GROMACS .gro file of C-alpha atoms in nm:
model
  116
    1UNK     CA    1   0.000   0.000   0.000
    2UNK     CA    2   0.283   0.242   0.083
    3UNK     CA    3   0.445   0.166  -0.252
    4UNK     CA    4   0.114   0.242  -0.424
    5UNK     CA    5   0.058   0.579  -0.252
    6UNK     CA    6   0.414   0.700  -0.183
    7UNK     CA    7   0.634   0.527  -0.439
    8UNK     CA    8   0.895   0.808  -0.432
    9UNK     CA    9   0.946   0.770  -0.057
   10UNK     CA   10   0.986   0.392  -0.082
   11UNK     CA   11   1.228   0.424  -0.374
   12UNK     CA   12   1.437   0.688  -0.195
   13UNK     CA   13   1.458   0.487   0.129
   14UNK     CA   14   1.550   0.165  -0.048
   15UNK     CA   15   1.810   0.337  -0.270
   16UNK     CA   16   2.040   0.442   0.016
   17UNK     CA   17   1.987   0.167   0.273
   18UNK     CA   18   2.051  -0.207   0.276
   19UNK     CA   19   1.763  -0.270   0.517
   20UNK     CA   20   1.439  -0.074   0.531
   21UNK     CA   21   1.170  -0.151   0.788
   22UNK     CA   22   0.819  -0.012   0.751
   23UNK     CA   23   0.647   0.021   1.088
   24UNK     CA   24   0.286   0.142   1.090
   25UNK     CA   25   0.245   0.419   1.349
   26UNK     CA   26  -0.002   0.695   1.431
   27UNK     CA   27   0.111   0.981   1.651
   28UNK     CA   28  -0.248   1.091   1.703
   29UNK     CA   29  -0.455   0.776   1.656
   30UNK     CA   30  -0.736   0.985   1.508
   31UNK     CA   31  -0.808   1.205   1.209
   32UNK     CA   32  -0.840   1.583   1.223
   33UNK     CA   33  -1.192   1.722   1.237
   34UNK     CA   34  -1.336   2.039   1.091
   35UNK     CA   35  -1.368   2.304   1.362
   36UNK     CA   36  -1.712   2.464   1.358
   37UNK     CA   37  -1.708   2.833   1.286
   38UNK     CA   38  -1.360   2.849   1.137
   39UNK     CA   39  -1.375   2.562   0.888
   40UNK     CA   40  -1.016   2.472   0.979
   41UNK     CA   41  -0.895   2.125   1.066
   42UNK     CA   42  -0.810   2.050   1.426
   43UNK     CA   43  -0.746   1.768   1.672
   44UNK     CA   44  -0.952   1.717   1.986
   45UNK     CA   45  -0.705   1.642   2.267
   46UNK     CA   46  -0.945   1.392   2.425
   47UNK     CA   47  -0.939   1.185   2.103
   48UNK     CA   48  -0.559   1.149   2.090
   49UNK     CA   49  -0.465   0.782   2.127
   50UNK     CA   50  -0.120   0.715   1.976
   51UNK     CA   51  -0.077   0.377   1.810
   52UNK     CA   52   0.268   0.212   1.811
   53UNK     CA   53   0.440   0.552   1.834
   54UNK     CA   54   0.707   0.408   2.066
   55UNK     CA   55   0.789   0.109   1.845
   56UNK     CA   56   1.041   0.278   1.608
   57UNK     CA   57   1.253   0.397   1.905
   58UNK     CA   58   1.234   0.058   2.078
   59UNK     CA   59   1.322  -0.117   1.751
   60UNK     CA   60   1.624   0.111   1.699
   61UNK     CA   61   1.741   0.045   2.056
   62UNK     CA   62   1.700  -0.327   2.001
   63UNK     CA   63   1.904  -0.315   1.680
   64UNK     CA   64   2.183  -0.099   1.834
   65UNK     CA   65   2.215  -0.266   2.173
   66UNK     CA   66   2.232  -0.626   2.283
   67UNK     CA   67   1.972  -0.735   2.536
   68UNK     CA   68   1.847  -0.387   2.632
   69UNK     CA   69   1.509  -0.424   2.460
   70UNK     CA   70   1.345  -0.762   2.428
   71UNK     CA   71   1.070  -0.785   2.166
   72UNK     CA   72   0.833  -1.060   2.059
   73UNK     CA   73   0.485  -1.103   1.921
   74UNK     CA   74   0.154  -0.970   2.041
   75UNK     CA   75  -0.196  -1.100   1.993
   76UNK     CA   76  -0.331  -1.024   1.645
   77UNK     CA   77  -0.605  -0.804   1.795
   78UNK     CA   78  -0.335  -0.571   1.936
   79UNK     CA   79  -0.154  -0.528   1.604
   80UNK     CA   80  -0.241  -0.234   1.377
   81UNK     CA   81  -0.112  -0.420   1.074
   82UNK     CA   82  -0.088  -0.797   1.061
   83UNK     CA   83   0.264  -0.907   0.984
   84UNK     CA   84   0.411  -0.559   0.929
   85UNK     CA   85   0.677  -0.621   1.191
   86UNK     CA   86   0.791  -0.948   1.032
   87UNK     CA   87   0.751  -0.862   0.663
   88UNK     CA   88   1.039  -0.992   0.460
   89UNK     CA   89   1.201  -1.188   0.743
   90UNK     CA   90   1.259  -1.551   0.639
   91UNK     CA   91   1.282  -1.652   1.006
   92UNK     CA   92   0.973  -1.456   1.113
   93UNK     CA   93   0.820  -1.600   1.426
   94UNK     CA   94   1.096  -1.854   1.494
   95UNK     CA   95   1.253  -1.662   1.781
   96UNK     CA   96   0.953  -1.470   1.910
   97UNK     CA   97   0.727  -1.548   2.201
   98UNK     CA   98   0.429  -1.374   2.357
   99UNK     CA   99   0.392  -1.325   2.728
  100UNK     CA  100   0.040  -1.254   2.844
  101UNK     CA  101  -0.012  -1.192   3.214
  102UNK     CA  102  -0.387  -1.146   3.167
  103UNK     CA  103  -0.375  -0.778   3.268
  104UNK     CA  104  -0.393  -0.625   2.921
  105UNK     CA  105  -0.199  -0.647   2.598
  106UNK     CA  106   0.072  -0.906   2.557
  107UNK     CA  107   0.424  -0.796   2.649
  108UNK     CA  108   0.655  -0.765   2.350
  109UNK     CA  109   0.969  -0.976   2.380
  110UNK     CA  110   1.231  -1.074   2.124
  111UNK     CA  111   1.503  -1.326   2.187
  112UNK     CA  112   1.823  -1.310   1.988
  113UNK     CA  113   1.961  -1.620   1.820
  114UNK     CA  114   1.801  -1.882   2.044
  115UNK     CA  115   1.595  -2.045   1.771
  116UNK     CA  116   1.341  -2.163   2.028
   0.00000   0.00000   0.00000
Protein backbone atom coordinates (compact mmCIF):
# COMPACT_ATOMS: atom_id res chain seq x y z
CA UNK A 1 0.00 0.00 0.00
CA UNK A 2 2.83 2.42 0.83
CA UNK A 3 4.45 1.66 -2.52
CA UNK A 4 1.14 2.42 -4.24
CA UNK A 5 0.58 5.79 -2.52
CA UNK A 6 4.14 7.00 -1.83
CA UNK A 7 6.34 5.27 -4.39
CA UNK A 8 8.95 8.08 -4.32
CA UNK A 9 9.46 7.70 -0.57
CA UNK A 10 9.86 3.92 -0.82
CA UNK A 11 12.28 4.24 -3.74
CA UNK A 12 14.37 6.88 -1.95
CA UNK A 13 14.58 4.87 1.29
CA UNK A 14 15.50 1.65 -0.48
CA UNK A 15 18.10 3.37 -2.70
CA UNK A 16 20.40 4.42 0.16
CA UNK A 17 19.87 1.67 2.73
CA UNK A 18 20.51 -2.07 2.76
CA UNK A 19 17.63 -2.70 5.17
CA UNK A 20 14.39 -0.74 5.31
CA UNK A 21 11.70 -1.51 7.88
CA UNK A 22 8.19 -0.12 7.51
CA UNK A 23 6.47 0.21 10.88
CA UNK A 24 2.86 1.42 10.90
CA UNK A 25 2.45 4.19 13.49
CA UNK A 26 -0.02 6.95 14.31
CA UNK A 27 1.11 9.81 16.51
CA UNK A 28 -2.48 10.91 17.03
CA UNK A 29 -4.55 7.76 16.56
CA UNK A 30 -7.36 9.85 15.08
CA UNK A 31 -8.08 12.05 12.09
CA UNK A 32 -8.40 15.83 12.23
CA UNK A 33 -11.92 17.22 12.37
CA UNK A 34 -13.36 20.39 10.91
CA UNK A 35 -13.68 23.04 13.62
CA UNK A 36 -17.12 24.64 13.58
CA UNK A 37 -17.08 28.33 12.86
CA UNK A 38 -13.60 28.49 11.37
CA UNK A 39 -13.75 25.62 8.88
CA UNK A 40 -10.16 24.72 9.79
CA UNK A 41 -8.95 21.25 10.66
CA UNK A 42 -8.10 20.50 14.26
CA UNK A 43 -7.46 17.68 16.72
CA UNK A 44 -9.52 17.17 19.86
CA UNK A 45 -7.05 16.42 22.67
CA UNK A 46 -9.45 13.92 24.25
CA UNK A 47 -9.39 11.85 21.03
CA UNK A 48 -5.59 11.49 20.90
CA UNK A 49 -4.65 7.82 21.27
CA UNK A 50 -1.20 7.15 19.76
CA UNK A 51 -0.77 3.77 18.10
CA UNK A 52 2.68 2.12 18.11
CA UNK A 53 4.40 5.52 18.34
CA UNK A 54 7.07 4.08 20.66
CA UNK A 55 7.89 1.09 18.45
CA UNK A 56 10.41 2.78 16.08
CA UNK A 57 12.53 3.97 19.05
CA UNK A 58 12.34 0.58 20.78
CA UNK A 59 13.22 -1.17 17.51
CA UNK A 60 16.24 1.11 16.99
CA UNK A 61 17.41 0.45 20.56
CA UNK A 62 17.00 -3.27 20.01
CA UNK A 63 19.04 -3.15 16.80
CA UNK A 64 21.83 -0.99 18.34
CA UNK A 65 22.15 -2.66 21.73
CA UNK A 66 22.32 -6.26 22.83
CA UNK A 67 19.72 -7.35 25.36
CA UNK A 68 18.47 -3.87 26.32
CA UNK A 69 15.09 -4.24 24.60
CA UNK A 70 13.45 -7.62 24.28
CA UNK A 71 10.70 -7.85 21.66
CA UNK A 72 8.33 -10.60 20.59
CA UNK A 73 4.85 -11.03 19.21
CA UNK A 74 1.54 -9.70 20.41
CA UNK A 75 -1.96 -11.00 19.93
CA UNK A 76 -3.31 -10.24 16.45
CA UNK A 77 -6.05 -8.04 17.95
CA UNK A 78 -3.35 -5.71 19.36
CA UNK A 79 -1.54 -5.28 16.04
CA UNK A 80 -2.41 -2.34 13.77
CA UNK A 81 -1.12 -4.20 10.74
CA UNK A 82 -0.88 -7.97 10.61
CA UNK A 83 2.64 -9.07 9.84
CA UNK A 84 4.11 -5.59 9.29
CA UNK A 85 6.77 -6.21 11.91
CA UNK A 86 7.91 -9.48 10.32
CA UNK A 87 7.51 -8.62 6.63
CA UNK A 88 10.39 -9.92 4.60
CA UNK A 89 12.01 -11.88 7.43
CA UNK A 90 12.59 -15.51 6.39
CA UNK A 91 12.82 -16.52 10.06
CA UNK A 92 9.73 -14.56 11.13
CA UNK A 93 8.20 -16.00 14.26
CA UNK A 94 10.96 -18.54 14.94
CA UNK A 95 12.53 -16.62 17.81
CA UNK A 96 9.53 -14.70 19.10
CA UNK A 97 7.27 -15.48 22.01
CA UNK A 98 4.29 -13.74 23.57
CA UNK A 99 3.92 -13.25 27.28
CA UNK A 100 0.40 -12.54 28.44
CA UNK A 101 -0.12 -11.92 32.14
CA UNK A 102 -3.87 -11.46 31.67
CA UNK A 103 -3.75 -7.78 32.68
CA UNK A 104 -3.93 -6.25 29.21
CA UNK A 105 -1.99 -6.47 25.98
CA UNK A 106 0.72 -9.06 25.57
CA UNK A 107 4.24 -7.96 26.49
CA UNK A 108 6.55 -7.65 23.50
CA UNK A 109 9.69 -9.76 23.80
CA UNK A 110 12.31 -10.74 21.24
CA UNK A 111 15.03 -13.26 21.87
CA UNK A 112 18.23 -13.10 19.88
CA UNK A 113 19.61 -16.20 18.20
CA UNK A 114 18.01 -18.82 20.44
CA UNK A 115 15.95 -20.45 17.71
CA UNK A 116 13.41 -21.63 20.28
